[in-house]
mmCIF file as gemmi writes it, N, C-alpha and C atoms, coordinates in Angstrom:
data_model
loop_
_atom_site.group_PDB
_atom_site.id
_atom_site.type_symbol
_atom_site.label_atom_id
_atom_site.label_alt_id
_atom_site.label_comp_id
_atom_site.label_asym_id
_atom_site.label_entity_id
_atom_site.label_seq_id
_atom_site.pdbx_PDB_ins_code
_atom_site.Cartn_x
_atom_site.Cartn_y
_atom_site.Cartn_z
_atom_site.occupancy
_atom_site.B_iso_or_equiv
_atom_site.pdbx_formal_charge
_atom_site.auth_seq_id
_atom_site.auth_asym_id
_atom_site.pdbx_PDB_model_num
ATOM 1 N N . ARG Axp A 1 ? 0.828 -1.342 0.174 1 0 ? 1 A 1
ATOM 2 C CA . ARG Axp A 1 ? -0.011 0.114 0.002 1 0 ? 1 A 1
ATOM 3 C C . ARG Axp A 1 ? 0.886 1.285 -0.04 1 0 ? 1 A 1
ATOM 4 N N . GLU Axp A 2 ? 1.912 1.362 0.958 1 0 ? 2 A 1
ATOM 5 C CA . GLU Axp A 2 ? 2.813 2.563 0.736 1 0 ? 2 A 1
ATOM 6 C C . GLU Axp A 2 ? 3.483 2.62 -0.409 1 0 ? 2 A 1
ATOM 7 N N . VAL Axp A 3 ? 4.053 1.632 -0.989 1 0 ? 3 A 1
ATOM 8 C CA . VAL Axp A 3 ? 4.726 1.678 -2.204 1 0 ? 3 A 1
ATOM 9 C C . VAL Axp A 3 ? 3.681 2.329 -3.417 1 0 ? 3 A 1
ATOM 10 N N . PHE Axp A 4 ? 2.525 2.145 -3.379 1 0 ? 4 A 1
ATOM 11 C CA . PHE Axp A 4 ? 1.626 2.464 -4.596 1 0 ? 4 A 1
ATOM 12 C C . PHE Axp A 4 ? 1.238 4.088 -4.034 1 0 ? 4 A 1
ATOM 13 N N . GLU Axp A 5 ? 1.03 4.228 -2.808 1 0 ? 5 A 1
ATOM 14 C CA . GLU Axp A 5 ? 0.787 5.628 -2.382 1 0 ? 5 A 1
ATOM 15 C C . GLU Axp A 5 ? 1.904 6.683 -2.893 1 0 ? 5 A 1
ATOM 16 N N . GLU Axp A 6 ? 3.013 6.494 -2.567 1 0 ? 6 A 1
ATOM 17 C CA . GLU Axp A 6 ? 4.146 7.052 -2.952 1 0 ? 6 A 1
ATOM 18 C C . GLU Axp A 6 ? 4.331 7.341 -4.386 1 0 ? 6 A 1
ATOM 19 N N . THR Axp A 7 ? 4.312 5.997 -5.156 1 0 ? 7 A 1
ATOM 20 C CA . THR Axp A 7 ? 4.886 5.845 -6.52 1 0 ? 7 A 1
ATOM 21 C C . THR Axp A 7 ? 3.685 5.762 -7.55 1 0 ? 7 A 1
ATOM 22 N N . LYS Axp A 8 ? 2.808 5.29 -7.33 1 0 ? 8 A 1
ATOM 23 C CA . LYS Axp A 8 ? 1.373 5.06 -8.102 1 0 ? 8 A 1
ATOM 24 C C . LYS Axp A 8 ? 1.605 3.724 -9.005 1 0 ? 8 A 1
ATOM 25 N N . LEU Axp A 9 ? 2.567 2.777 -8.336 1 0 ? 9 A 1
ATOM 26 C CA . LEU Axp A 9 ? 2.968 1.556 -9.036 1 0 ? 9 A 1
ATOM 27 C C . LEU Axp A 9 ? 2.714 0.183 -8.113 1 0 ? 9 A 1
ATOM 28 N N . THR Axp A 10 ? 1.969 -0.628 -8.866 1 0 ? 10 A 1
ATOM 29 C CA . THR Axp A 10 ? 1.636 -1.782 -7.928 1 0 ? 10 A 1
ATOM 30 C C . THR Axp A 10 ? 2.902 -2.906 -7.784 1 0 ? 10 A 1
ATOM 31 N N . ILE Axp A 11 ? 2.915 -3.347 -7.019 1 0 ? 11 A 1
ATOM 32 C CA . ILE Axp A 11 ? 4.035 -4.658 -6.766 1 0 ? 11 A 1
ATOM 33 C C . ILE Axp A 11 ? 3.402 -5.819 -6.567 1 0 ? 11 A 1
ATOM 34 N N . SER Axp A 12 ? 4.035 -6.836 -6.814 1 0 ? 12 A 1
ATOM 35 C CA . SER Axp A 12 ? 3.656 -8.397 -6.432 1 0 ? 12 A 1
ATOM 36 C C . SER Axp A 12 ? 4.929 -8.964 -5.957 1 0 ? 12 A 1
ATOM 37 N N . ILE Axp A 13 ? 4.666 -9.876 -4.905 1 0 ? 13 A 1
ATOM 38 C CA . ILE Axp A 13 ? 5.689 -10.415 -3.982 1 0 ? 13 A 1
ATOM 39 C C . ILE Axp A 13 ? 5.369 -11.819 -4.226 1 0 ? 13 A 1
ATOM 40 N N . GLY Axp A 14 ? 6.493 -12.623 -4.252 1 0 ? 14 A 1
ATOM 41 C CA . GLY Axp A 14 ? 6.419 -14.009 -4.097 1 0 ? 14 A 1
ATOM 42 C C . GLY Axp A 14 ? 7.546 -14.474 -2.833 1 0 ? 14 A 1
ATOM 43 N N . ILE Axp A 15 ? 7.212 -15.235 -2.102 1 0 ? 15 A 1
ATOM 44 C CA . ILE Axp A 15 ? 7.834 -15.479 -0.924 1 0 ? 15 A 1
ATOM 45 C C . ILE Axp A 15 ? 8.047 -17.271 -0.955 1 0 ? 15 A 1
ATOM 46 N N . ALA Axp A 16 ? 9.305 -17.587 -1.059 1 0 ? 16 A 1
ATOM 47 C CA . ALA Axp A 16 ? 9.684 -19.053 -1.21 1 0 ? 16 A 1
ATOM 48 C C . ALA Axp A 16 ? 11.013 -19.353 -0.771 1 0 ? 16 A 1
ATOM 49 N N . HIS Axp A 17 ? 11.435 -20.281 -0.447 1 0 ? 17 A 1
ATOM 50 C CA . HIS Axp A 17 ? 12.787 -20.677 -0.149 1 0 ? 17 A 1
ATOM 51 C C . HIS Axp A 17 ? 13.847 -20.749 -1.33 1 0 ? 17 A 1
ATOM 52 N N . THR Axp A 18 ? 13.494 -20.524 -2.372 1 0 ? 18 A 1
ATOM 53 C CA . THR Axp A 18 ? 14.407 -20.362 -3.436 1 0 ? 18 A 1
ATOM 54 C C . THR Axp A 18 ? 14.285 -19.155 -4.369 1 0 ? 18 A 1
ATOM 55 N N . ARG Axp A 19 ? 15.173 -18.565 -4.832 1 0 ? 19 A 1
ATOM 56 C CA . ARG Axp A 19 ? 14.756 -17.274 -5.777 1 0 ? 19 A 1
ATOM 57 C C . ARG Axp A 19 ? 14.066 -17.895 -7.01 1 0 ? 19 A 1
ATOM 58 N N . GLN Axp A 20 ? 14.142 -18.777 -7.626 1 0 ? 20 A 1
ATOM 59 C CA . GLN Axp A 20 ? 13.283 -19.076 -8.711 1 0 ? 20 A 1
ATOM 60 C C . GLN Axp A 20 ? 11.863 -19.28 -8.475 1 0 ? 20 A 1
ATOM 61 N N . LEU Axp A 21 ? 11.657 -20.163 -7.118 1 0 ? 21 A 1
ATOM 62 C CA . LEU Axp A 21 ? 10.254 -20.197 -6.946 1 0 ? 21 A 1
ATOM 63 C C . LEU Axp A 21 ? 9.603 -18.772 -6.429 1 0 ? 21 A 1
ATOM 64 N N . ALA Axp A 22 ? 10.353 -17.758 -6.027 1 0 ? 22 A 1
ATOM 65 C CA . ALA Axp A 22 ? 9.596 -16.737 -5.586 1 0 ? 22 A 1
ATOM 66 C C . ALA Axp A 22 ? 9.402 -15.778 -6.743 1 0 ? 22 A 1
ATOM 67 N N . LYS Axp A 23 ? 10.253 -16.339 -7.59 1 0 ? 23 A 1
ATOM 68 C CA . LYS Axp A 23 ? 9.872 -15.484 -9.102 1 0 ? 23 A 1
ATOM 69 C C . LYS Axp A 23 ? 8.767 -15.982 -9.882 1 0 ? 23 A 1
ATOM 70 N N . ILE Axp A 24 ? 8.582 -17.278 -9.782 1 0 ? 24 A 1
ATOM 71 C CA . ILE Axp A 24 ? 7.22 -17.928 -10.369 1 0 ? 24 A 1
ATOM 72 C C . ILE Axp A 24 ? 5.95 -17.421 -9.295 1 0 ? 24 A 1
ATOM 73 N N . ALA Axp A 25 ? 6.284 -17.404 -7.95 1 0 ? 25 A 1
ATOM 74 C CA . ALA Axp A 25 ? 5.201 -16.963 -7.067 1 0 ? 25 A 1
ATOM 75 C C . ALA Axp A 25 ? 4.58 -15.854 -7.2 1 0 ? 25 A 1
ATOM 76 N N . SER Axp A 26 ? 5.718 -14.766 -7.599 1 0 ? 26 A 1
ATOM 77 C CA . SER Axp A 26 ? 5.365 -13.308 -7.875 1 0 ? 26 A 1
ATOM 78 C C . SER Axp A 26 ? 4.729 -13.216 -8.921 1 0 ? 26 A 1
ATOM 79 N N . ASP Axp A 27 ? 4.474 -13.964 -9.939 1 0 ? 27 A 1
ATOM 80 C CA . ASP Axp A 27 ? 3.249 -13.974 -11.053 1 0 ? 27 A 1
ATOM 81 C C . ASP Axp A 27 ? 2.058 -14.329 -10.776 1 0 ? 27 A 1
ATOM 82 N N . ILE Axp A 28 ? 1.806 -15.057 -9.642 1 0 ? 28 A 1
ATOM 83 C CA . ILE Axp A 28 ? 0.578 -15.709 -9.376 1 0 ? 28 A 1
ATOM 84 C C . ILE Axp A 28 ? -0.606 -14.801 -8.844 1 0 ? 28 A 1
ATOM 85 N N . ASN Axp A 29 ? -0.248 -13.67 -8.09 1 0 ? 29 A 1
ATOM 86 C CA . ASN Axp A 29 ? -1.382 -13.085 -7.634 1 0 ? 29 A 1
ATOM 87 C C . ASN Axp A 29 ? -1.234 -11.529 -8.343 1 0 ? 29 A 1
ATOM 88 N N . LYS Axp A 30 ? -0.671 -11.37 -9.605 1 0 ? 30 A 1
ATOM 89 C CA . LYS Axp A 30 ? -0.467 -10.175 -10.093 1 0 ? 30 A 1
ATOM 90 C C . LYS Axp A 30 ? -1.812 -9.434 -10.406 1 0 ? 30 A 1
ATOM 91 N N . PRO Axp A 31 ? -2.036 -8.23 -10.344 1 0 ? 31 A 1
ATOM 92 C CA . PRO Axp A 31 ? -1.104 -7.219 -10.107 1 0 ? 31 A 1
ATOM 93 C C . PRO Axp A 31 ? -1.416 -6.857 -8.465 1 0 ? 31 A 1
ATOM 94 N N . ASN Axp A 32 ? -0.408 -6.438 -7.864 1 0 ? 32 A 1
ATOM 95 C CA . ASN Axp A 32 ? -0.484 -6.059 -6.288 1 0 ? 32 A 1
ATOM 96 C C . ASN Axp A 32 ? -0.717 -6.922 -5.492 1 0 ? 32 A 1
ATOM 97 N N . GLY Axp A 33 ? -0.321 -8.145 -5.691 1 0 ? 33 A 1
ATOM 98 C CA . GLY Axp A 33 ? -0.636 -9.339 -4.588 1 0 ? 33 A 1
ATOM 99 C C . GLY Axp A 33 ? 0.53 -9.947 -4.001 1 0 ? 33 A 1
ATOM 100 N N . ILE Axp A 34 ? 0.266 -10.806 -3.254 1 0 ? 34 A 1
ATOM 101 C CA . ILE Axp A 34 ? 1.521 -11.789 -2.493 1 0 ? 34 A 1
ATOM 102 C C . ILE Axp A 34 ? 1.214 -13.036 -2.555 1 0 ? 34 A 1
ATOM 103 N N . PHE Axp A 35 ? 1.89 -14.048 -2.859 1 0 ? 35 A 1
ATOM 104 C CA . PHE Axp A 35 ? 1.952 -15.446 -2.588 1 0 ? 35 A 1
ATOM 105 C C . PHE Axp A 35 ? 3.013 -16.182 -2.067 1 0 ? 35 A 1
ATOM 106 N N . SER Axp A 36 ? 2.777 -16.845 -1.012 1 0 ? 36 A 1
ATOM 107 C CA . SER Axp A 36 ? 3.684 -17.822 -0.489 1 0 ? 36 A 1
ATOM 108 C C . SER Axp A 36 ? 3.705 -18.91 -0.963 1 0 ? 36 A 1
ATOM 109 N N . VAL Axp A 37 ? 4.687 -19.604 -1.405 1 0 ? 37 A 1
ATOM 110 C CA . VAL Axp A 37 ? 4.844 -21.086 -1.986 1 0 ? 37 A 1
ATOM 111 C C . VAL Axp A 37 ? 4.921 -21.856 -0.459 1 0 ? 37 A 1
ATOM 112 N N . PRO Axp A 38 ? 4.116 -23.196 -0.77 1 0 ? 38 A 1
ATOM 113 C CA . PRO Axp A 38 ? 3.978 -23.893 0.413 1 0 ? 38 A 1
ATOM 114 C C . PRO Axp A 38 ? 5.279 -24.563 0.587 1 0 ? 38 A 1
ATOM 115 N N . ARG Axp A 39 ? 5.838 -25.072 1.949 1 0 ? 39 A 1
ATOM 116 C CA . ARG Axp A 39 ? 7.053 -25.729 2.137 1 0 ? 39 A 1
ATOM 117 C C . ARG Axp A 39 ? 6.893 -26.751 2.058 1 0 ? 39 A 1
ATOM 118 N N . ASN Axp A 40 ? 5.591 -27.201 2.718 1 0 ? 40 A 1
ATOM 119 C CA . ASN Axp A 40 ? 5.361 -28.633 2.993 1 0 ? 40 A 1
ATOM 120 C C . ASN Axp A 40 ? 5.581 -29.516 1.604 1 0 ? 40 A 1
ATOM 121 N N . ARG Axp A 41 ? 6.629 -30.493 1.325 1 0 ? 41 A 1
ATOM 122 C CA . ARG Axp A 41 ? 6.67 -31.195 0.176 1 0 ? 41 A 1
ATOM 123 C C . ARG Axp A 41 ? 5.612 -31.666 -0.538 1 0 ? 41 A 1
ATOM 124 N N . GLU Axp A 42 ? 4.469 -32.17 0.139 1 0 ? 42 A 1
ATOM 125 C CA . GLU Axp A 42 ? 3.273 -32.64 -0.804 1 0 ? 42 A 1
ATOM 126 C C . GLU Axp A 42 ? 2.665 -31.504 -1.518 1 0 ? 42 A 1
ATOM 127 N N . GLU Axp A 43 ? 2.278 -30.351 -0.511 1 0 ? 43 A 1
ATOM 128 C CA . GLU Axp A 43 ? 1.749 -29.405 -1.029 1 0 ? 43 A 1
ATOM 129 C C . GLU Axp A 43 ? 2.736 -28.368 -2.063 1 0 ? 43 A 1
ATOM 130 N N . LEU Axp A 44 ? 3.759 -28.157 -1.801 1 0 ? 44 A 1
ATOM 131 C CA . LEU Axp A 44 ? 4.749 -27.837 -2.807 1 0 ? 44 A 1
ATOM 132 C C . LEU Axp A 44 ? 4.635 -28.629 -3.839 1 0 ? 44 A 1
ATOM 133 N N . ASN Axp A 45 ? 4.758 -29.813 -4.035 1 0 ? 45 A 1
ATOM 134 C CA . ASN Axp A 45 ? 4.636 -30.588 -5.331 1 0 ? 45 A 1
ATOM 135 C C . ASN Axp A 45 ? 3.367 -30.321 -6.179 1 0 ? 45 A 1
ATOM 136 N N . ASN Axp A 46 ? 2.06 -30.402 -5.489 1 0 ? 46 A 1
ATOM 137 C CA . ASN Axp A 46 ? 0.892 -30.099 -5.992 1 0 ? 46 A 1
ATOM 138 C C . ASN Axp A 46 ? 0.888 -28.676 -6.498 1 0 ? 46 A 1
ATOM 139 N N . PHE Axp A 47 ? 1.51 -27.401 -5.929 1 0 ? 47 A 1
ATOM 140 C CA . PHE Axp A 47 ? 1.398 -26.354 -6.709 1 0 ? 47 A 1
ATOM 141 C C . PHE Axp A 47 ? 2.327 -26.396 -7.869 1 0 ? 47 A 1
ATOM 142 N N . LEU Axp A 48 ? 3.532 -26.944 -7.869 1 0 ? 48 A 1
ATOM 143 C CA . LEU Axp A 48 ? 4.141 -27.087 -8.766 1 0 ? 48 A 1
ATOM 144 C C . LEU Axp A 48 ? 3.814 -27.61 -10.212 1 0 ? 48 A 1
ATOM 145 N N . TYR Axp A 49 ? 3.128 -29.084 -10.07 1 0 ? 49 A 1
ATOM 146 C CA . TYR Axp A 49 ? 2.479 -29.832 -10.722 1 0 ? 49 A 1
ATOM 147 C C . TYR Axp A 49 ? 1.65 -29.129 -11.652 1 0 ? 49 A 1
ATOM 148 N N . SER Axp A 50 ? 0.861 -28.239 -10.733 1 0 ? 50 A 1
ATOM 149 C CA . SER Axp A 50 ? -0.294 -27.423 -11.516 1 0 ? 50 A 1
ATOM 150 C C . SER Axp A 50 ? -0.124 -26.371 -12.574 1 0 ? 50 A 1
ATOM 151 N N . LEU Axp A 51 ? 1.438 -26.009 -12.484 1 0 ? 51 A 1
ATOM 152 C CA . LEU Axp A 51 ? 1.586 -24.977 -13.24 1 0 ? 51 A 1
ATOM 153 C C . LEU Axp A 51 ? 1.818 -25.117 -14.601 1 0 ? 51 A 1
ATOM 154 N N . LYS Axp A 52 ? 1.488 -24.389 -15.623 1 0 ? 52 A 1
ATOM 155 C CA . LYS Axp A 52 ? 1.392 -24.298 -17.158 1 0 ? 52 A 1
ATOM 156 C C . LYS Axp A 52 ? 3.203 -24.31 -17.065 1 0 ? 52 A 1
ATOM 157 N N . ILE Axp A 53 ? 3.629 -24.919 -18.141 1 0 ? 53 A 1
ATOM 158 C CA . ILE Axp A 53 ? 5.059 -24.984 -18.605 1 0 ? 53 A 1
ATOM 159 C C . ILE Axp A 53 ? 5.784 -23.567 -18.909 1 0 ? 53 A 1
ATOM 160 N N . ARG Axp A 54 ? 5.122 -22.797 -19.409 1 0 ? 54 A 1
ATOM 161 C CA . ARG Axp A 54 ? 5.56 -21.366 -19.793 1 0 ? 54 A 1
ATOM 162 C C . ARG Axp A 54 ? 5.75 -20.523 -18.304 1 0 ? 54 A 1
ATOM 163 N N . LYS Axp A 55 ? 5.472 -21.107 -17.182 1 0 ? 55 A 1
ATOM 164 C CA . LYS Axp A 55 ? 5.606 -20.476 -15.718 1 0 ? 55 A 1
ATOM 165 C C . LYS Axp A 55 ? 7.11 -20.72 -15.411 1 0 ? 55 A 1
ATOM 166 N N . ILE Axp A 56 ? 7.769 -21.84 -16.148 1 0 ? 56 A 1
ATOM 167 C CA . ILE Axp A 56 ? 9.205 -21.944 -16.063 1 0 ? 56 A 1
ATOM 168 C C . ILE Axp A 56 ? 10.08 -21.068 -16.686 1 0 ? 56 A 1
ATOM 169 N N . PRO Axp A 57 ? 11.019 -20.264 -15.627 1 0 ? 57 A 1
ATOM 170 C CA . PRO Axp A 57 ? 11.78 -19.344 -16.309 1 0 ? 57 A 1
ATOM 171 C C . PRO Axp A 57 ? 12.733 -19.939 -17.491 1 0 ? 57 A 1
ATOM 172 N N . GLY Axp A 58 ? 12.636 -19.093 -18.49 1 0 ? 58 A 1
ATOM 173 C CA . GLY Axp A 58 ? 13.482 -20.027 -19.699 1 0 ? 58 A 1
ATOM 174 C C . GLY Axp A 58 ? 12.642 -20.616 -20.686 1 0 ? 58 A 1
ATOM 175 N N . ILE Axp A 59 ? 11.475 -20.656 -20.36 1 0 ? 59 A 1
ATOM 176 C CA . ILE Axp A 59 ? 10.304 -21.345 -21.413 1 0 ? 59 A 1
ATOM 177 C C . ILE Axp A 59 ? 9.777 -20.247 -21.85 1 0 ? 59 A 1
ATOM 178 N N . GLY Axp A 60 ? 10.344 -20.039 -23.262 1 0 ? 60 A 1
ATOM 179 C CA . GLY Axp A 60 ? 9.558 -19.113 -24.079 1 0 ? 60 A 1
ATOM 180 C C . GLY Axp A 60 ? 8.275 -19.527 -24.805 1 0 ? 60 A 1
ATOM 181 N N . GLY Axp A 61 ? 7.926 -18.711 -25.727 1 0 ? 61 A 1
ATOM 182 C CA . GLY Axp A 61 ? 7.022 -19.111 -26.725 1 0 ? 61 A 1
ATOM 183 C C . GLY Axp A 61 ? 7.004 -20.5 -27.47 1 0 ? 61 A 1
ATOM 184 N N . VAL Axp A 62 ? 8.34 -20.233 -28.076 1 0 ? 62 A 1
ATOM 185 C CA . VAL Axp A 62 ? 8.807 -21.336 -29.163 1 0 ? 62 A 1
ATOM 186 C C . VAL Axp A 62 ? 8.916 -22.768 -28.329 1 0 ? 62 A 1
ATOM 187 N N . THR Axp A 63 ? 9.491 -22.787 -27.361 1 0 ? 63 A 1
ATOM 188 C CA . THR Axp A 63 ? 9.693 -23.918 -26.464 1 0 ? 63 A 1
ATOM 189 C C . THR Axp A 63 ? 8.191 -24.477 -26.063 1 0 ? 63 A 1
ATOM 190 N N . GLU Axp A 64 ? 7.613 -23.506 -25.71 1 0 ? 64 A 1
ATOM 191 C CA . GLU Axp A 64 ? 6.221 -24.098 -25.313 1 0 ? 64 A 1
ATOM 192 C C . GLU Axp A 64 ? 5.395 -24.461 -26.21 1 0 ? 64 A 1
ATOM 193 N N . ARG Axp A 65 ? 5.39 -23.851 -27.611 1 0 ? 65 A 1
ATOM 194 C CA . ARG Axp A 65 ? 4.794 -24.678 -28.573 1 0 ? 65 A 1
ATOM 195 C C . ARG Axp A 65 ? 5.104 -26.153 -29.047 1 0 ? 65 A 1
ATOM 196 N N . LYS Axp A 66 ? 6.766 -26.284 -28.985 1 0 ? 66 A 1
ATOM 197 C CA . LYS Axp A 66 ? 7.218 -27.253 -29.073 1 0 ? 66 A 1
ATOM 198 C C . LYS Axp A 66 ? 6.931 -28.476 -28.067 1 0 ? 66 A 1
ATOM 199 N N . LEU Axp A 67 ? 6.932 -28.116 -26.675 1 0 ? 67 A 1
ATOM 200 C CA . LEU Axp A 67 ? 6.476 -28.816 -25.659 1 0 ? 67 A 1
ATOM 201 C C . LEU Axp A 67 ? 5.018 -29.487 -25.85 1 0 ? 67 A 1
ATOM 202 N N . GLN Axp A 68 ? 4.101 -28.521 -26.102 1 0 ? 68 A 1
ATOM 203 C CA . GLN Axp A 68 ? 2.654 -28.78 -26.277 1 0 ? 68 A 1
ATOM 204 C C . GLN Axp A 68 ? 2.446 -29.438 -27.448 1 0 ? 68 A 1
ATOM 205 N N . SER Axp A 69 ? 3.133 -29.445 -28.514 1 0 ? 69 A 1
ATOM 206 C CA . SER Axp A 69 ? 3.045 -30.526 -29.731 1 0 ? 69 A 1
ATOM 207 C C . SER Axp A 69 ? 3.347 -31.834 -29.309 1 0 ? 69 A 1
ATOM 208 N N . LEU Axp A 70 ? 4.078 -32.208 -28.04 1 0 ? 70 A 1
ATOM 209 C CA . LEU Axp A 70 ? 4.235 -33.548 -27.552 1 0 ? 70 A 1
ATOM 210 C C . LEU Axp A 70 ? 3.505 -33.935 -26.495 1 0 ? 70 A 1
ATOM 211 N N . GLY Axp A 71 ? 2.294 -33.145 -26.239 1 0 ? 71 A 1
ATOM 212 C CA . GLY Axp A 71 ? 1.492 -33.315 -25.14 1 0 ? 71 A 1
ATOM 213 C C . GLY Axp A 71 ? 1.626 -32.764 -23.811 1 0 ? 71 A 1
ATOM 214 N N . ILE Axp A 72 ? 3.053 -31.942 -23.539 1 0 ? 72 A 1
ATOM 215 C CA . ILE Axp A 72 ? 3.124 -31.349 -22.554 1 0 ? 72 A 1
ATOM 216 C C . ILE Axp A 72 ? 2.87 -30.165 -22.032 1 0 ? 72 A 1
ATOM 217 N N . GLU Axp A 73 ? 1.94 -29.888 -21.146 1 0 ? 73 A 1
ATOM 218 C CA . GLU Axp A 73 ? 0.992 -28.6 -21.117 1 0 ? 73 A 1
ATOM 219 C C . GLU Axp A 73 ? 1.464 -28.137 -19.619 1 0 ? 73 A 1
ATOM 220 N N . THR Axp A 74 ? 1.873 -29.233 -18.641 1 0 ? 74 A 1
ATOM 221 C CA . THR Axp A 74 ? 1.811 -28.645 -17.158 1 0 ? 74 A 1
ATOM 222 C C . THR Axp A 74 ? 3.155 -29.007 -16.76 1 0 ? 74 A 1
ATOM 223 N N . ILE Axp A 75 ? 3.508 -28.746 -15.698 1 0 ? 75 A 1
ATOM 224 C CA . ILE Axp A 75 ? 5.139 -29.148 -15.066 1 0 ? 75 A 1
ATOM 225 C C . ILE Axp A 75 ? 5.039 -30.552 -14.858 1 0 ? 75 A 1
ATOM 226 N N . GLN Axp A 76 ? 3.959 -30.819 -14.316 1 0 ? 76 A 1
ATOM 227 C CA . GLN Axp A 76 ? 3.59 -32.233 -13.845 1 0 ? 76 A 1
ATOM 228 C C . GLN Axp A 76 ? 3.865 -33.3 -15.283 1 0 ? 76 A 1
ATOM 229 N N . ASP Axp A 77 ? 3.251 -32.772 -16.643 1 0 ? 77 A 1
ATOM 230 C CA . ASP Axp A 77 ? 3.414 -33.695 -17.619 1 0 ? 77 A 1
ATOM 231 C C . ASP Axp A 77 ? 5.005 -33.882 -17.864 1 0 ? 77 A 1
């Protein structure tokens, strides 16, 4: 709230035990939201497995289409 009041910019925050997971988490509740990745292994796996492959940093449009052509849509796939 304070950031928005001062700058008129929204921010999104991802909380996780690794930088890469925090980056993924920051996209979950955009704009202007907070998401905390579960630390429990089962809950963490459920969260990750449900994500689309595009959420993986480094997977762009071309790679996404190639993977989709192979039937890979989610991280679990």
